[in-house]
XYZ file of N, CA, C and O in Angstrom:
548
model
N -45.761 -84.152 26.265
C -47.405 -83.550 26.790
C -48.183 -84.296 25.465
O -49.177 -84.569 25.714
N -47.689 -84.486 24.095
C -48.450 -85.737 23.251
C -49.527 -86.667 24.028
O -50.355 -85.880 23.393
N -48.901 -87.418 24.480
C -49.896 -88.521 25.241
C -50.387 -88.696 26.816
O -50.820 -88.951 27.126
N -50.178 -86.617 27.407
C -51.128 -87.158 28.480
C -52.259 -86.997 27.857
O -52.898 -85.780 27.355
N -52.914 -87.566 28.717
C -54.782 -87.262 28.177
C -55.352 -86.106 29.143
O -56.199 -85.834 28.635
N -54.389 -84.944 29.568
C -55.253 -84.227 30.018
C -55.094 -82.604 28.859
O -55.701 -81.765 29.337
N -53.946 -84.076 28.351
C -53.534 -82.143 27.350
C -54.864 -82.318 26.057
O -55.036 -82.796 24.699
N -56.212 -81.798 26.468
C -57.427 -81.936 25.628
C -58.262 -80.477 25.357
O -58.900 -80.437 24.997
N -57.115 -79.322 25.519
C -57.853 -78.203 24.964
C -56.627 -76.893 24.553
O -54.980 -77.232 25.519
N -56.652 -75.960 23.842
C -55.144 -75.810 23.751
C -54.538 -74.253 24.797
O -53.604 -74.694 24.497
N -55.399 -74.508 25.257
C -54.704 -73.740 26.452
C -54.121 -74.794 27.342
O -53.088 -74.033 28.121
N -54.339 -75.538 27.446
C -53.081 -76.295 28.158
C -51.830 -76.662 27.832
O -50.461 -76.149 28.794
N -51.256 -76.106 26.587
C -49.904 -76.380 26.236
C -49.766 -75.087 26.272
O -48.474 -75.111 26.468
N -50.441 -73.595 26.190
C -49.563 -73.143 27.638
C -49.617 -73.396 28.295
O -48.336 -72.333 28.655
N -50.228 -73.644 28.895
C -50.292 -73.815 30.419
C -49.210 -74.691 30.739
O -47.526 -73.920 31.903
N -48.878 -75.701 30.824
C -47.658 -76.113 30.319
C -46.154 -76.139 29.427
O -45.339 -76.224 30.490
N -46.408 -74.900 29.019
C -45.076 -74.178 28.131
C -45.152 -73.612 29.360
O -43.152 -73.338 29.794
N -45.799 -72.905 29.465
C -45.256 -71.324 30.786
C -44.927 -72.195 31.892
O -44.044 -72.025 32.831
N -45.015 -73.137 32.296
C -45.494 -73.958 33.539
C -43.255 -74.555 33.579
O -42.357 -73.747 34.574
N -42.710 -74.765 32.600
C -42.089 -75.305 31.892
C -40.342 -74.320 31.824
O -39.646 -73.742 32.321
N -41.380 -73.151 31.470
C -40.445 -72.276 31.077
C -40.244 -71.168 32.230
O -38.638 -70.487 32.470
N -40.912 -70.993 32.990
C -40.747 -70.067 34.535
C -40.179 -71.465 35.417
O -39.276 -70.980 36.002
N -39.873 -72.518 34.857
C -39.629 -73.301 35.706
C -37.689 -73.229 35.105
O -36.971 -72.979 36.453
N -37.249 -73.171 33.986
C -36.288 -73.006 33.349
C -35.717 -71.405 33.965
O -34.439 -71.124 34.602
N -36.092 -70.474 34.162
C -36.186 -69.506 34.830
C -35.718 -69.310 35.521
O -34.829 -68.266 36.219
N -36.602 -70.266 36.719
C -36.359 -69.710 38.298
C -34.803 -70.356 38.366
O -33.729 -69.852 38.581
N -33.806 -71.510 37.554
C -33.027 -71.893 37.738
C -31.941 -70.892 37.289
O -31.394 -70.749 37.711
N -32.457 -71.163 36.205
C -31.255 -69.930 35.352
C -31.045 -68.823 36.211
O -29.864 -68.321 36.511
N -31.923 -68.338 36.519
C -31.927 -66.945 38.006
C -30.927 -67.071 38.894
O -29.722 -66.345 39.395
N -31.317 -68.740 39.553
C -30.664 -68.954 40.788
C -29.033 -68.875 40.643
O -28.251 -68.492 41.066
N -28.603 -69.571 38.979
C -27.009 -69.401 38.658
C -26.158 -68.483 38.559
O -26.024 -67.750 38.569
N -27.733 -67.517 37.926
C -27.078 -66.115 37.825
C -26.907 -64.892 38.890
O -26.015 -64.713 38.944
N -27.371 -65.421 39.866
C -27.699 -64.498 41.129
C -26.309 -65.400 41.598
O -25.390 -64.495 42.278
N -26.610 -66.099 42.291
C -25.440 -67.033 42.525
C -24.072 -66.895 42.458
O -22.511 -66.926 42.615
N -23.655 -66.680 40.719
C -22.746 -66.664 40.102
C -22.499 -64.608 39.891
O -20.543 -64.885 39.723
N -22.787 -63.889 40.758
C -22.571 -62.420 40.594
C -21.951 -61.569 41.675
O -22.561 -62.228 42.819
N -21.328 -60.671 42.132
C -20.334 -60.503 42.932
C -21.538 -58.951 43.148
O -21.813 -59.053 44.403
N -22.276 -58.747 42.206
C -22.963 -57.332 42.247
C -25.042 -58.740 42.360
O -25.649 -57.689 41.383
N -25.420 -59.181 42.734
C -26.395 -60.279 43.027
C -27.347 -59.458 43.361
O -28.460 -60.094 42.542
N -27.727 -57.950 44.476
C -28.705 -57.448 44.191
C -29.495 -56.791 42.867
O -30.444 -56.868 42.920
N -28.699 -56.108 42.126
C -29.301 -55.956 40.695
C -29.299 -56.700 39.896
O -29.583 -56.767 38.943
N -27.941 -58.126 40.096
C -28.542 -59.628 38.645
C -30.186 -59.391 39.037
O -30.833 -60.067 38.162
N -30.441 -59.402 40.468
C -31.518 -60.434 40.718
C -32.724 -59.728 40.325
O -33.444 -60.016 40.309
N -32.509 -58.321 41.268
C -33.314 -56.911 40.528
C -33.537 -57.463 38.869
O -35.152 -57.409 38.562
N -33.074 -57.280 38.192
C -32.989 -57.211 36.746
C -33.884 -57.919 36.219
O -34.050 -58.263 35.707
N -33.572 -59.236 36.709
C -33.180 -60.373 36.099
C -35.211 -60.290 36.302
O -35.111 -61.272 35.564
N -35.447 -60.725 37.673
C -37.102 -60.706 38.529
C -37.770 -59.402 37.527
O -38.888 -59.968 37.571
N -37.067 -58.341 36.966
C -37.790 -57.092 35.666
C -38.070 -58.189 34.481
O -39.160 -57.347 34.143
N -37.649 -58.342 33.698
C -36.710 -58.433 32.875
C -37.273 -60.257 32.266
O -37.746 -60.631 31.173
N -36.518 -61.284 33.352
C -36.204 -62.141 32.426
C -37.236 -63.337 32.911
O -37.705 -63.943 32.135
N -37.861 -62.254 34.314
C -39.394 -63.447 34.448
C -40.098 -63.659 33.230
O -41.395 -64.897 32.284
N -40.811 -62.288 32.835
C -41.529 -61.968 32.018
C -40.951 -62.597 30.990
O -41.842 -63.401 30.291
N -39.787 -61.915 30.105
C -39.395 -62.131 29.128
C -39.858 -64.030 29.084
O -39.954 -64.278 28.241
N -39.254 -65.098 30.052
C -39.322 -66.615 29.591
C -40.947 -66.993 29.619
O -40.919 -67.613 28.991
N -41.577 -65.973 30.105
C -43.072 -66.282 30.490
C -43.618 -66.284 29.369
O -44.163 -66.933 28.342
N -43.222 -64.945 28.479
C -43.432 -64.397 27.062
C -43.006 -65.567 26.274
O -44.116 -66.125 24.981
N -42.099 -66.219 25.700
C -41.621 -66.817 25.274
C -42.156 -68.332 25.511
O -42.223 -68.752 23.720
N -42.106 -68.824 26.520
C -43.435 -69.426 26.861
C -44.117 -69.937 26.109
O -44.933 -70.759 25.639
N -45.132 -68.675 26.166
C -46.484 -68.718 26.359
C -47.061 -69.085 23.930
O -47.442 -69.775 23.555
N -45.192 -67.851 23.594
C -45.418 -68.520 21.843
C -45.323 -69.769 21.568
O -46.032 -70.578 20.398
N -43.996 -70.646 22.838
C -43.959 -71.577 21.977
C -45.396 -73.011 22.437
O -45.634 -73.893 21.805
N -46.180 -72.584 23.762
C -47.239 -73.461 23.892
C -48.126 -72.845 22.691
O -49.196 -74.284 22.622
N -48.471 -72.428 22.741
C -49.273 -71.590 21.548
C -48.785 -72.352 20.098
O -50.171 -72.926 19.302
N -48.125 -72.489 19.790
C -47.791 -73.058 18.633
C -47.576 -74.452 18.209
O -48.520 -75.032 17.472
N -47.291 -75.037 19.866
C -47.426 -76.502 20.006
C -49.291 -76.549 20.010
O -49.517 -77.982 19.058
N -49.934 -76.042 20.468
C -51.258 -75.869 20.901
C -51.984 -76.710 19.499
O -52.773 -76.659 19.362
N -51.334 -75.117 18.360
C -51.924 -75.278 16.920
C -51.343 -76.139 16.904
O -51.756 -77.551 16.029
N -50.071 -76.763 16.538
C -49.581 -78.530 15.532
C -49.996 -79.589 16.126
O -51.219 -80.136 15.162
N -50.767 -79.343 17.530
C -51.463 -80.427 18.005
C -52.768 -80.764 17.688
O -53.566 -81.797 17.074
N -53.542 -79.622 17.958
C -55.320 -79.821 17.738
C -55.399 -79.195 16.272
O -56.576 -79.452 15.539
N -54.978 -78.754 15.641
C -55.295 -77.757 14.180
C -54.547 -78.582 13.506
O -55.399 -78.180 12.333
N -53.506 -78.003 13.300
C -52.367 -78.030 11.829
C -51.425 -78.447 12.425
O -50.608 -78.379 12.951
N -51.051 -80.155 11.396
C -49.494 -80.420 11.839
C -48.917 -80.721 10.836
O -48.027 -81.416 10.226
N -48.858 -79.548 9.489
C -47.773 -78.740 8.744
C -46.718 -78.693 9.144
O -46.282 -78.342 10.422
N -45.231 -78.611 8.528
C -43.894 -78.915 9.183
C -43.768 -77.171 9.724
O -43.110 -76.254 10.161
N -44.381 -75.978 8.964
C -43.446 -74.577 9.278
C -44.700 -74.136 10.847
O -43.920 -74.157 11.471
N -46.080 -75.057 10.821
C -46.157 -75.057 12.158
C -45.489 -75.616 13.689
O -45.124 -75.484 14.205
N -44.560 -77.033 12.900
C -43.211 -77.251 13.790
C -42.292 -76.489 14.227
O -41.592 -76.320 15.355
N -42.389 -75.811 13.050
C -40.649 -75.548 12.996
C -40.977 -73.916 13.892
O -40.430 -73.622 15.106
N -42.227 -73.889 13.688
C -42.304 -72.537 14.831
C -42.153 -73.067 15.967
O -42.401 -71.560 17.078
N -42.755 -74.152 16.510
C -43.221 -73.839 18.134
C -41.110 -73.923 18.133
O -41.398 -73.658 19.664
N -40.372 -73.612 17.844
C -39.136 -74.114 18.406
C -38.837 -72.454 17.799
O -38.245 -71.674 18.440
N -38.739 -72.049 16.948
C -38.165 -71.447 15.498
C -38.760 -69.554 16.654
O -38.081 -68.720 17.015
N -40.222 -69.429 17.135
C -40.870 -68.696 17.938
C -40.012 -68.080 19.364
O -39.491 -67.182 18.649
N -39.985 -68.979 19.275
C -39.478 -68.197 20.969
C -37.742 -68.158 20.461
O -36.996 -67.756 21.805
N -37.268 -69.484 20.852
C -35.804 -69.021 19.823
C -35.366 -67.648 19.730
O -34.188 -66.355 19.765
N -36.253 -67.220 18.404
C -35.834 -65.543 18.078
C -35.994 -64.857 19.640
O -35.637 -63.970 19.088
N -37.415 -64.879 19.775
C -37.458 -64.336 20.847
C -36.848 -64.062 21.581
O -36.368 -62.879 22.406
N -35.556 -64.917 22.016
C -35.269 -64.776 23.235
C -33.979 -64.607 22.969
O -33.431 -63.782 22.794
N -33.930 -64.114 21.550
C -32.630 -64.463 21.001
C -32.719 -62.638 21.173
O -31.652 -62.222 21.549
N -33.829 -62.544 20.518
C -33.361 -60.669 19.955
C -33.765 -60.189 21.454
O -32.833 -58.664 21.811
N -34.369 -60.450 22.704
C -34.423 -60.044 24.182
C -32.831 -59.931 24.377
O -32.775 -59.316 25.117
N -32.048 -61.022 24.523
C -30.905 -61.333 24.328
C -29.868 -60.531 24.021
O -28.751 -59.839 24.971
N -29.739 -60.175 22.673
C -29.397 -59.609 21.667
C -29.212 -57.731 22.647
O -29.042 -56.809 22.590
N -30.786 -57.347 22.856
C -31.176 -56.101 23.638
C -30.458 -55.797 24.911
O -29.837 -54.724 24.932
N -30.423 -57.116 25.427
C -29.897 -57.096 27.182
C -27.835 -56.793 27.202
O -27.894 -56.266 27.778
N -27.710 -57.261 26.362
C -26.360 -57.382 26.365
C -25.473 -56.229 25.644
O -24.461 -56.211 25.825
N -26.230 -55.119 24.816
C -25.862 -54.296 24.206
C -25.032 -53.235 25.542
O -24.605 -52.574 25.452
N -26.233 -53.615 26.686
C -25.994 -52.681 27.668
C -24.851 -52.962 28.079
O -23.789 -52.290 29.332
N -23.574 -53.832 28.000
C -22.465 -53.993 28.704
C -21.452 -53.813 27.483
O -19.962 -53.583 28.298
N -21.904 -52.993 26.284
C -20.600 -52.571 25.562
C -20.762 -51.108 25.080
O -20.106 -50.974 25.548
N -22.378 -50.605 25.529
C -21.905 -48.728 25.063
C -22.960 -48.794 26.430
O -24.283 -48.824 25.969
N -23.083 -48.282 27.560
C -23.657 -47.416 28.611
C -25.198 -46.945 27.237
O -26.258 -46.852 27.922
N -25.328 -45.785 27.109
C -25.645 -44.880 26.131
C -26.586 -45.644 24.964
O -28.046 -45.932 24.671
N -26.320 -46.683 24.421
C -26.844 -47.790 23.489
C -27.570 -48.867 24.443
O -29.103 -49.081 23.713
N -27.022 -49.195 25.181
C -28.088 -49.987 26.124
C -28.782 -49.082 26.742
O -30.288 -49.600 26.844
N -29.270 -47.998 27.305
C -29.423 -47.270 27.798
C -31.109 -47.735 26.501
O -32.235 -47.757 27.138
N -30.903 -47.267 25.241
C -31.650 -47.424 24.215
C -32.327 -48.716 24.122
O -33.462 -48.716 23.967
N -31.452 -49.603 23.941
C -31.389 -50.618 23.784
C -32.553 -51.413 25.047
O -33.780 -51.798 24.824
N -32.842 -50.573 26.078
C -33.203 -51.262 27.643
C -34.371 -50.912 27.536
O -35.951 -51.226 27.441
N -34.779 -49.375 26.592
C -35.967 -49.143 26.670
C -36.754 -49.990 25.275
O -38.009 -49.887 25.298
N -36.006 -49.654 23.951
C -37.017 -51.276 23.279
C -37.184 -52.107 23.777
O -38.361 -53.036 23.469
N -36.545 -52.681 24.643
C -36.728 -54.264 25.396
C -37.620 -54.148 25.637
O -38.950 -55.038 25.699
N -37.891 -53.411 26.416
C -39.398 -53.297 27.522
C -40.272 -53.449 26.528
O -41.349 -53.382 27.082
N -40.246 -52.417 25.780
C -41.318 -51.977 23.992
C -41.864 -53.501 24.054
O -43.052 -53.616 23.568
N -40.574 -53.834 23.500
C -40.902 -55.355 23.009
C -41.384 -56.213 23.646
O -42.190 -57.100 23.386
N -41.010 -56.478 24.825
C -41.671 -57.119 26.257
C -43.334 -56.211 26.650
O -44.207 -57.624 26.417
N -43.288 -55.246 25.950
C -44.587 -55.219 26.209
C -45.402 -55.871 24.797
O -46.791 -56.269 25.081
N -45.224 -55.663 23.668
C -46.137 -55.865 22.824
C -46.127 -57.420 23.071
O -46.580 -58.239 22.657
N -44.555 -58.093 23.260
C -45.155 -59.586 23.879
C -46.187 -59.732 24.307
O -46.867 -61.019 23.796
N -45.960 -59.298 25.270
C -47.036 -59.615 26.359
C -48.779 -59.110 25.755
O -49.665 -60.749 25.706
N -49.260 -58.478 24.654
C -50.664 -58.277 23.982
C -50.116 -59.399 23.467
O -51.085 -59.363 23.080
N -49.305 -58.839 22.291
C -49.681 -60.345 21.213
C -50.187 -62.061 22.187
O -50.782 -62.757 21.821
N -49.656 -62.710 23.638
C -49.608 -63.397 23.956
C -51.137 -63.534 24.762
O -52.074 -64.863 24.402
N -50.847 -62.587 24.985
C -52.603 -61.986 25.480
C -53.842 -62.592 24.875
O -54.424 -63.560 24.858
N -53.565 -62.007 23.506
C -54.961 -61.595 22.111
C -54.767 -63.247 22.174
O -55.441 -64.189 21.617
N -53.752 -63.910 21.835
C -53.528 -65.723 21.299
C -54.658 -66.451 22.493
O -54.977 -67.211 21.979
N -53.767 -66.300 23.267
C -54.373 -66.334 24.455
C -55.952 -66.668 24.862
O -56.254 -67.338 24.934
N -56.242 -66.017 24.377
C -58.159 -65.158 24.207
C -58.641 -65.943 23.012
O -60.096 -66.226 23.330
N -57.677 -66.033 21.842
C -58.109 -66.753 21.002
C -58.483 -68.409 20.935
O -59.645 -68.984 20.757
N -57.575 -68.773 21.692
C -57.484 -69.712 21.813
C -58.386 -70.631 22.866
O -59.627 -71.438 23.086
N -58.923 -69.016 24.152
C -59.753 -69.740 25.042
C -61.215 -70.194 24.367
O -62.336 -71.038 24.513
N -61.060 -68.836 23.615
C -62.599 -68.936 22.768
C -63.143 -70.173 22.225
O -64.192 -70.779 21.561
N -61.375 -70.961 21.216
C -61.581 -71.763 19.994
C -62.533 -72.920 21.425
O -63.466 -73.686 21.057
N -62.123 -73.094 22.620
C -62.248 -74.417 22.907
C -63.708 -74.189 23.631
O -63.773 -75.084 24.089
N -64.215 -73.433 24.070
C -65.037 -73.206 24.476
C -66.614 -73.453 23.534
O -67.327 -73.840 23.437
N -66.198 -73.905 22.098
C -66.854 -73.723 20.674
C -67.296 -76.135 21.548
O -66.174 -76.733 21.429
């Protein structure tokens, strides 16, 4: 993306990252669905959680990449470009996988996971609006 002549606005980093993240989610979801015996519940749960999750993680990556590319070339921002989505995905995976250990803990973690996804979406929305405003200037 760095050398792409069309990468000229902050929002472009988010758009490109989301396209990549959702493409990865599609491939990953297909592999999970085809490798499961209970493919209907896997497809349903992954469509409700994994797709929005990958969207939110990609927004984080695209946001930090745009900040690094256009505003601040600090090592801290460069690290955040990978660390923020990796940590978010790790938390998501940890919460999602606890249901396999204990159904009661899994139910509680499921509610926490939904809350986490909603908070991530709100944070991503606020960051997107800030970048769009910055591009208008």
